[in-house]
């Protein structure tokens, strides 16, 4: 089995090489974006050569997501499948949904479709200015969702779990498309990192909306783009 050597590194070193969090590295490993092996003790090991090939580089032209097999329609179908699977699981998280009216369920479905369309538009934008507008709109929707969840009696943990039910199939579908189309490793890394950053911003907006609606009240501050040094 792979050991920590000059050619194979552990989770922490692999995360630092790509400039992402260990949590994101685990997610990328689980979806097959980053090749990995597992030791007899259950620890992940990553090929240093593969990580170097994936390290972010100078921006390069990438085909539109639709040509990679990613579309808002397809993402929406996969989201619905994941949502149904989650609802069929016996778990205390999400029990608040039992009292939802059909109209409220339609609101959540419609918001999910809008999230998908806005994220695809954000990731496909040709420059930063064009990318910001759909992401800002998505953040406003996420804050609205947080407020609605609070008004329905859902806890902050419920709000986070609900958001993750949207995030996971989106990232997984993106990773599957990347693997299927054999996207250039650096382009794949750039695309996934952009998606992860966008999801982090939407999660923060959801939590802010919920916290302010269930606590001090008032309108949430919609988080803007983070400025990352270097």
PDB file of C-alpha atoms in Angstrom:
ATOM      1  CA  UNK A   1       0.000   0.000   0.000  1.00  0.00           C
ATOM      2  CA  UNK A   2       1.087   3.589  -0.572  1.00  0.00           C
ATOM      3  CA  UNK A   3       3.234   5.099   2.175  1.00  0.00           C
ATOM      4  CA  UNK A   4       4.301   8.694   2.772  1.00  0.00           C
ATOM      5  CA  UNK A   5       7.376   8.881   0.557  1.00  0.00           C
ATOM      6  CA  UNK A   6       8.906  11.298  -1.903  1.00  0.00           C
ATOM      7  CA  UNK A   7       6.282  10.182  -4.465  1.00  0.00           C
ATOM      8  CA  UNK A   8       3.236   9.859  -2.189  1.00  0.00           C
ATOM      9  CA  UNK A   9       1.995  12.396   0.343  1.00  0.00           C
ATOM     10  CA  UNK A  10      -0.661  12.506   3.036  1.00  0.00           C
ATOM     11  CA  UNK A  11      -3.891  14.490   3.144  1.00  0.00           C
ATOM     12  CA  UNK A  12      -2.415  17.590   4.769  1.00  0.00           C
ATOM     13  CA  UNK A  13       0.494  17.937   2.356  1.00  0.00           C
ATOM     14  CA  UNK A  14      -1.760  17.204  -0.626  1.00  0.00           C
ATOM     15  CA  UNK A  15      -4.186  19.918   0.468  1.00  0.00           C
ATOM     16  CA  UNK A  16      -1.379  22.454   0.775  1.00  0.00           C
ATOM     17  CA  UNK A  17       0.004  21.581  -2.644  1.00  0.00           C
ATOM     18  CA  UNK A  18      -3.337  22.411  -4.286  1.00  0.00           C
ATOM     19  CA  UNK A  19      -4.184  25.279  -1.942  1.00  0.00           C
ATOM     20  CA  UNK A  20      -7.479  23.781  -0.750  1.00  0.00           C
ATOM     21  CA  UNK A  21      -8.826  22.619   2.599  1.00  0.00           C
ATOM     22  CA  UNK A  22      -8.492  18.992   3.782  1.00  0.00           C
ATOM     23  CA  UNK A  23     -12.304  18.731   3.671  1.00  0.00           C
ATOM     24  CA  UNK A  24     -12.333  19.713   0.003  1.00  0.00           C
ATOM     25  CA  UNK A  25      -9.474  17.314  -0.712  1.00  0.00           C
ATOM     26  CA  UNK A  26     -11.455  14.463   0.853  1.00  0.00           C
ATOM     27  CA  UNK A  27     -14.478  15.383  -1.271  1.00  0.00           C
ATOM     28  CA  UNK A  28     -12.380  15.487  -4.446  1.00  0.00           C
ATOM     29  CA  UNK A  29     -10.827  12.147  -3.532  1.00  0.00           C
ATOM     30  CA  UNK A  30     -14.241  10.564  -2.890  1.00  0.00           C
ATOM     31  CA  UNK A  31     -15.531  11.717  -6.286  1.00  0.00           C
ATOM     32  CA  UNK A  32     -12.401  10.540  -8.117  1.00  0.00           C
ATOM     33  CA  UNK A  33     -11.183  13.995  -9.127  1.00  0.00           C
ATOM     34  CA  UNK A  34      -7.898  13.463  -7.299  1.00  0.00           C
ATOM     35  CA  UNK A  35      -6.363   9.961  -7.594  1.00  0.00           C
ATOM     36  CA  UNK A  36      -5.605   8.448  -4.201  1.00  0.00           C
ATOM     37  CA  UNK A  37      -4.797   5.201  -2.470  1.00  0.00           C
ATOM     38  CA  UNK A  38      -5.529   3.991   1.028  1.00  0.00           C
ATOM     39  CA  UNK A  39      -3.035   2.462   3.453  1.00  0.00           C
ATOM     40  CA  UNK A  40      -3.757  -0.606   5.550  1.00  0.00           C
ATOM     41  CA  UNK A  41      -4.458   1.815   8.398  1.00  0.00           C
ATOM     42  CA  UNK A  42      -7.116   3.664   6.401  1.00  0.00           C
ATOM     43  CA  UNK A  43      -5.085   6.794   5.574  1.00  0.00           C
ATOM     44  CA  UNK A  44      -5.272   8.429   2.157  1.00  0.00           C
ATOM     45  CA  UNK A  45      -2.147   8.875   0.076  1.00  0.00           C
ATOM     46  CA  UNK A  46      -1.859  11.075  -3.004  1.00  0.00           C
ATOM     47  CA  UNK A  47       0.560  10.968  -5.907  1.00  0.00           C
ATOM     48  CA  UNK A  48       2.814  14.018  -5.840  1.00  0.00           C
ATOM     49  CA  UNK A  49       3.135  13.899  -9.648  1.00  0.00           C
ATOM     50  CA  UNK A  50      -0.652  13.938 -10.103  1.00  0.00           C
ATOM     51  CA  UNK A  51      -0.969  16.850  -7.686  1.00  0.00           C
ATOM     52  CA  UNK A  52       1.673  18.840  -9.546  1.00  0.00           C
ATOM     53  CA  UNK A  53      -0.227  18.311 -12.796  1.00  0.00           C
ATOM     54  CA  UNK A  54      -3.376  19.633 -11.141  1.00  0.00           C
ATOM     55  CA  UNK A  55      -1.802  22.654  -9.436  1.00  0.00           C
ATOM     56  CA  UNK A  56      -3.538  25.876 -10.526  1.00  0.00           C
ATOM     57  CA  UNK A  57      -1.694  27.736 -13.256  1.00  0.00           C
ATOM     58  CA  UNK A  58      -2.224  30.624 -15.630  1.00  0.00           C
ATOM     59  CA  UNK A  59      -5.852  30.978 -16.822  1.00  0.00           C
ATOM     60  CA  UNK A  60      -6.580  29.088 -20.006  1.00  0.00           C
ATOM     61  CA  UNK A  61      -9.577  28.765 -22.296  1.00  0.00           C
ATOM     62  CA  UNK A  62     -12.106  26.143 -21.254  1.00  0.00           C
ATOM     63  CA  UNK A  63     -15.032  24.791 -23.215  1.00  0.00           C
ATOM     64  CA  UNK A  64     -18.480  25.877 -21.948  1.00  0.00           C
ATOM     65  CA  UNK A  65     -19.979  23.604 -19.323  1.00  0.00           C
ATOM     66  CA  UNK A  66     -22.735  22.454 -21.684  1.00  0.00           C
ATOM     67  CA  UNK A  67     -20.080  20.970 -23.987  1.00  0.00           C
ATOM     68  CA  UNK A  68     -18.754  19.078 -20.966  1.00  0.00           C
ATOM     69  CA  UNK A  69     -22.200  17.567 -20.460  1.00  0.00           C
ATOM     70  CA  UNK A  70     -23.110  19.977 -17.651  1.00  0.00           C
ATOM     71  CA  UNK A  71     -26.329  21.960 -17.963  1.00  0.00           C
ATOM     72  CA  UNK A  72     -28.767  23.571 -15.567  1.00  0.00           C
ATOM     73  CA  UNK A  73     -31.416  21.032 -16.628  1.00  0.00           C
ATOM     74  CA  UNK A  74     -29.197  18.030 -15.955  1.00  0.00           C
ATOM     75  CA  UNK A  75     -28.000  19.444 -12.628  1.00  0.00           C
ATOM     76  CA  UNK A  76     -31.612  20.031 -11.591  1.00  0.00           C
ATOM     77  CA  UNK A  77     -32.542  16.408 -12.335  1.00  0.00           C
ATOM     78  CA  UNK A  78     -29.621  15.122 -10.282  1.00  0.00           C
ATOM     79  CA  UNK A  79     -30.509  17.492  -7.457  1.00  0.00           C
ATOM     80  CA  UNK A  80     -34.070  16.158  -7.378  1.00  0.00           C
ATOM     81  CA  UNK A  81     -32.817  12.573  -7.251  1.00  0.00           C
ATOM     82  CA  UNK A  82     -30.481  13.393  -4.356  1.00  0.00           C
ATOM     83  CA  UNK A  83     -33.263  15.262  -2.528  1.00  0.00           C
ATOM     84  CA  UNK A  84     -35.651  12.304  -2.821  1.00  0.00           C
ATOM     85  CA  UNK A  85     -32.948   9.960  -1.566  1.00  0.00           C
ATOM     86  CA  UNK A  86     -32.326  12.211   1.431  1.00  0.00           C
ATOM     87  CA  UNK A  87     -36.018  12.463   2.289  1.00  0.00           C
ATOM     88  CA  UNK A  88     -36.301   8.675   2.320  1.00  0.00           C
ATOM     89  CA  UNK A  89     -33.556   8.363   4.932  1.00  0.00           C
ATOM     90  CA  UNK A  90     -34.630   7.994   8.570  1.00  0.00           C
ATOM     91  CA  UNK A  91     -32.872  10.963  10.150  1.00  0.00           C
ATOM     92  CA  UNK A  92     -33.847  13.660  12.673  1.00  0.00           C
ATOM     93  CA  UNK A  93     -32.314  16.246  10.321  1.00  0.00           C
ATOM     94  CA  UNK A  94     -35.027  17.398   7.961  1.00  0.00           C
ATOM     95  CA  UNK A  95     -37.993  16.272  10.104  1.00  0.00           C
ATOM     96  CA  UNK A  96     -39.320  19.865   9.891  1.00  0.00           C
ATOM     97  CA  UNK A  97     -40.216  19.142   6.259  1.00  0.00           C
ATOM     98  CA  UNK A  98     -43.171  16.980   7.238  1.00  0.00           C
ATOM     99  CA  UNK A  99     -45.260  20.088   7.952  1.00  0.00           C
ATOM    100  CA  UNK A 100     -44.454  21.819   4.636  1.00  0.00           C
ATOM    101  CA  UNK A 101     -47.375  22.712   2.408  1.00  0.00           C
ATOM    102  CA  UNK A 102     -47.218  21.840  -1.287  1.00  0.00           C
ATOM    103  CA  UNK A 103     -46.785  25.527  -2.045  1.00  0.00           C
ATOM    104  CA  UNK A 104     -43.767  25.733   0.248  1.00  0.00           C
ATOM    105  CA  UNK A 105     -42.283  22.650  -1.374  1.00  0.00           C
ATOM    106  CA  UNK A 106     -42.743  24.271  -4.773  1.00  0.00           C
ATOM    107  CA  UNK A 107     -40.897  27.349  -3.477  1.00  0.00           C
ATOM    108  CA  UNK A 108     -37.908  25.221  -2.492  1.00  0.00           C
ATOM    109  CA  UNK A 109     -37.914  23.381  -5.820  1.00  0.00           C
ATOM    110  CA  UNK A 110     -38.092  26.613  -7.776  1.00  0.00           C
ATOM    111  CA  UNK A 111     -35.289  28.115  -5.722  1.00  0.00           C
ATOM    112  CA  UNK A 112     -33.159  25.025  -6.340  1.00  0.00           C
ATOM    113  CA  UNK A 113     -33.616  25.376 -10.099  1.00  0.00           C
ATOM    114  CA  UNK A 114     -32.646  29.046  -9.898  1.00  0.00           C
ATOM    115  CA  UNK A 115     -29.560  28.216  -7.834  1.00  0.00           C
ATOM    116  CA  UNK A 116     -28.388  25.745 -10.467  1.00  0.00           C
ATOM    117  CA  UNK A 117     -28.908  28.126 -13.368  1.00  0.00           C
ATOM    118  CA  UNK A 118     -27.124  30.980 -11.592  1.00  0.00           C
ATOM    119  CA  UNK A 119     -24.149  28.793 -10.600  1.00  0.00           C
ATOM    120  CA  UNK A 120     -23.725  27.490 -14.142  1.00  0.00           C
ATOM    121  CA  UNK A 121     -23.861  31.087 -15.430  1.00  0.00           C
ATOM    122  CA  UNK A 122     -21.296  32.124 -12.818  1.00  0.00           C
ATOM    123  CA  UNK A 123     -18.859  29.326 -13.710  1.00  0.00           C
ATOM    124  CA  UNK A 124     -19.236  29.936 -17.448  1.00  0.00           C
ATOM    125  CA  UNK A 125     -18.775  33.727 -17.308  1.00  0.00           C
ATOM    126  CA  UNK A 126     -15.912  35.042 -19.423  1.00  0.00           C
ATOM    127  CA  UNK A 127     -14.572  37.475 -16.807  1.00  0.00           C
ATOM    128  CA  UNK A 128     -14.811  38.309 -13.097  1.00  0.00           C
ATOM    129  CA  UNK A 129     -17.273  41.163 -13.553  1.00  0.00           C
ATOM    130  CA  UNK A 130     -19.733  38.990 -15.474  1.00  0.00           C
ATOM    131  CA  UNK A 131     -19.257  36.143 -12.998  1.00  0.00           C
ATOM    132  CA  UNK A 132     -20.144  38.286  -9.980  1.00  0.00           C
ATOM    133  CA  UNK A 133     -23.698  39.218 -10.998  1.00  0.00           C
ATOM    134  CA  UNK A 134     -25.242  35.697 -11.028  1.00  0.00           C
ATOM    135  CA  UNK A 135     -23.328  34.727  -7.899  1.00  0.00           C
ATOM    136  CA  UNK A 136     -24.585  37.811  -6.040  1.00  0.00           C
ATOM    137  CA  UNK A 137     -28.133  36.953  -7.064  1.00  0.00           C
ATOM    138  CA  UNK A 138     -27.609  33.384  -5.857  1.00  0.00           C
ATOM    139  CA  UNK A 139     -26.297  34.692  -2.514  1.00  0.00           C
ATOM    140  CA  UNK A 140     -29.438  36.805  -2.103  1.00  0.00           C
ATOM    141  CA  UNK A 141     -31.540  33.697  -2.781  1.00  0.00           C
ATOM    142  CA  UNK A 142     -29.491  31.740  -0.234  1.00  0.00           C
ATOM    143  CA  UNK A 143     -30.110  34.418   2.419  1.00  0.00           C
ATOM    144  CA  UNK A 144     -33.821  34.283   1.614  1.00  0.00           C
ATOM    145  CA  UNK A 145     -33.769  30.523   2.012  1.00  0.00           C
ATOM    146  CA  UNK A 146     -32.055  30.851   5.379  1.00  0.00           C
ATOM    147  CA  UNK A 147     -34.761  33.246   6.547  1.00  0.00           C
ATOM    148  CA  UNK A 148     -37.531  30.971   5.309  1.00  0.00           C
ATOM    149  CA  UNK A 149     -36.021  27.942   7.026  1.00  0.00           C
ATOM    150  CA  UNK A 150     -35.832  29.856  10.303  1.00  0.00           C
ATOM    151  CA  UNK A 151     -39.482  30.913   9.957  1.00  0.00           C
ATOM    152  CA  UNK A 152     -40.453  27.252   9.471  1.00  0.00           C
ATOM    153  CA  UNK A 153     -38.761  26.263  12.726  1.00  0.00           C
ATOM    154  CA  UNK A 154     -35.729  24.590  11.127  1.00  0.00           C
ATOM    155  CA  UNK A 155     -32.560  24.812  13.197  1.00  0.00           C
ATOM    156  CA  UNK A 156     -29.283  26.200  11.886  1.00  0.00           C
ATOM    157  CA  UNK A 157     -28.058  22.592  11.595  1.00  0.00           C
ATOM    158  CA  UNK A 158     -31.124  21.816   9.475  1.00  0.00           C
ATOM    159  CA  UNK A 159     -30.368  24.835   7.262  1.00  0.00           C
ATOM    160  CA  UNK A 160     -26.775  23.697   6.749  1.00  0.00           C
ATOM    161  CA  UNK A 161     -27.859  20.101   6.058  1.00  0.00           C
ATOM    162  CA  UNK A 162     -30.431  21.329   3.525  1.00  0.00           C
ATOM    163  CA  UNK A 163     -27.783  23.363   1.732  1.00  0.00           C
ATOM    164  CA  UNK A 164     -25.377  20.408   1.666  1.00  0.00           C
ATOM    165  CA  UNK A 165     -28.086  18.334  -0.027  1.00  0.00           C
ATOM    166  CA  UNK A 166     -27.827  20.831  -2.863  1.00  0.00           C
ATOM    167  CA  UNK A 167     -24.052  21.267  -2.801  1.00  0.00           C
ATOM    168  CA  UNK A 168     -23.067  17.599  -2.905  1.00  0.00           C
ATOM    169  CA  UNK A 169     -24.870  16.536  -6.125  1.00  0.00           C
ATOM    170  CA  UNK A 170     -23.764  19.742  -7.868  1.00  0.00           C
ATOM    171  CA  UNK A 171     -20.068  19.180  -7.117  1.00  0.00           C
ATOM    172  CA  UNK A 172     -20.369  15.444  -7.815  1.00  0.00           C
ATOM    173  CA  UNK A 173     -22.013  16.070 -11.198  1.00  0.00           C
ATOM    174  CA  UNK A 174     -19.296  18.570 -12.063  1.00  0.00           C
ATOM    175  CA  UNK A 175     -16.565  16.109 -11.064  1.00  0.00           C
ATOM    176  CA  UNK A 176     -18.192  13.322 -13.087  1.00  0.00           C
ATOM    177  CA  UNK A 177     -18.350  15.533 -16.180  1.00  0.00           C
ATOM    178  CA  UNK A 178     -14.690  16.466 -15.751  1.00  0.00           C
ATOM    179  CA  UNK A 179     -13.672  12.808 -15.537  1.00  0.00           C
ATOM    180  CA  UNK A 180     -15.886  11.796 -18.465  1.00  0.00           C
ATOM    181  CA  UNK A 181     -14.499  14.496 -20.764  1.00  0.00           C
ATOM    182  CA  UNK A 182     -10.890  14.124 -19.588  1.00  0.00           C
ATOM    183  CA  UNK A 183     -10.577  17.854 -18.953  1.00  0.00           C
ATOM    184  CA  UNK A 184      -7.054  19.260 -18.695  1.00  0.00           C
ATOM    185  CA  UNK A 185      -5.989  18.747 -15.024  1.00  0.00           C
ATOM    186  CA  UNK A 186      -5.261  22.428 -14.395  1.00  0.00           C
ATOM    187  CA  UNK A 187      -8.553  23.492 -15.955  1.00  0.00           C
ATOM    188  CA  UNK A 188     -10.337  20.860 -13.871  1.00  0.00           C
ATOM    189  CA  UNK A 189      -8.749  22.202 -10.697  1.00  0.00           C
ATOM    190  CA  UNK A 190      -9.611  25.806 -11.566  1.00  0.00           C
ATOM    191  CA  UNK A 191     -13.225  24.869 -12.317  1.00  0.00           C
ATOM    192  CA  UNK A 192     -13.725  22.861  -9.133  1.00  0.00           C
ATOM    193  CA  UNK A 193     -12.070  25.508  -6.981  1.00  0.00           C
ATOM    194  CA  UNK A 194     -14.374  28.157  -8.470  1.00  0.00           C
ATOM    195  CA  UNK A 195     -17.385  25.947  -7.719  1.00  0.00           C
ATOM    196  CA  UNK A 196     -16.214  25.318  -4.144  1.00  0.00           C
ATOM    197  CA  UNK A 197     -15.663  29.053  -3.534  1.00  0.00           C
ATOM    198  CA  UNK A 198     -19.124  29.831  -4.863  1.00  0.00           C
ATOM    199  CA  UNK A 199     -20.703  27.170  -2.661  1.00  0.00           C
ATOM    200  CA  UNK A 200     -18.844  28.482   0.401  1.00  0.00           C
ATOM    201  CA  UNK A 201     -20.285  31.929  -0.255  1.00  0.00           C
ATOM    202  CA  UNK A 202     -23.821  30.584  -0.634  1.00  0.00           C
ATOM    203  CA  UNK A 203     -23.518  28.536   2.546  1.00  0.00           C
ATOM    204  CA  UNK A 204     -22.397  31.629   4.456  1.00  0.00           C
ATOM    205  CA  UNK A 205     -25.345  33.603   3.058  1.00  0.00           C
ATOM    206  CA  UNK A 206     -27.750  30.820   4.093  1.00  0.00           C
ATOM    207  CA  UNK A 207     -26.369  30.746   7.627  1.00  0.00           C
ATOM    208  CA  UNK A 208     -26.420  34.541   7.895  1.00  0.00           C
ATOM    209  CA  UNK A 209     -30.029  34.722   6.756  1.00  0.00           C
ATOM    210  CA  UNK A 210     -31.082  32.026   9.214  1.00  0.00           C
ATOM    211  CA  UNK A 211     -29.141  33.449  12.168  1.00  0.00           C
ATOM    212  CA  UNK A 212     -30.460  36.989  11.763  1.00  0.00           C
ATOM    213  CA  UNK A 213     -34.032  35.835  11.207  1.00  0.00           C
ATOM    214  CA  UNK A 214     -34.003  33.592  14.265  1.00  0.00           C
ATOM    215  CA  UNK A 215     -31.982  35.963  16.461  1.00  0.00           C
ATOM    216  CA  UNK A 216     -31.720  39.746  16.325  1.00  0.00           C
ATOM    217  CA  UNK A 217     -33.829  39.991  13.151  1.00  0.00           C
ATOM    218  CA  UNK A 218     -33.324  42.442  10.330  1.00  0.00           C
ATOM    219  CA  UNK A 219     -31.986  41.942   6.854  1.00  0.00           C
ATOM    220  CA  UNK A 220     -28.825  39.870   6.502  1.00  0.00           C
ATOM    221  CA  UNK A 221     -25.646  41.248   5.068  1.00  0.00           C
ATOM    222  CA  UNK A 222     -25.170  39.391   1.800  1.00  0.00           C
ATOM    223  CA  UNK A 223     -21.509  38.325   1.663  1.00  0.00           C
ATOM    224  CA  UNK A 224     -19.594  39.719  -1.277  1.00  0.00           C
ATOM    225  CA  UNK A 225     -16.601  38.174  -3.027  1.00  0.00           C
ATOM    226  CA  UNK A 226     -13.625  37.361  -0.848  1.00  0.00           C
ATOM    227  CA  UNK A 227     -10.311  38.892  -1.753  1.00  0.00           C
ATOM    228  CA  UNK A 228      -7.627  36.214  -1.521  1.00  0.00           C
ATOM    229  CA  UNK A 229      -4.071  37.581  -1.274  1.00  0.00           C
ATOM    230  CA  UNK A 230      -1.565  36.482  -3.889  1.00  0.00           C
TER     231      UNK A 230
END
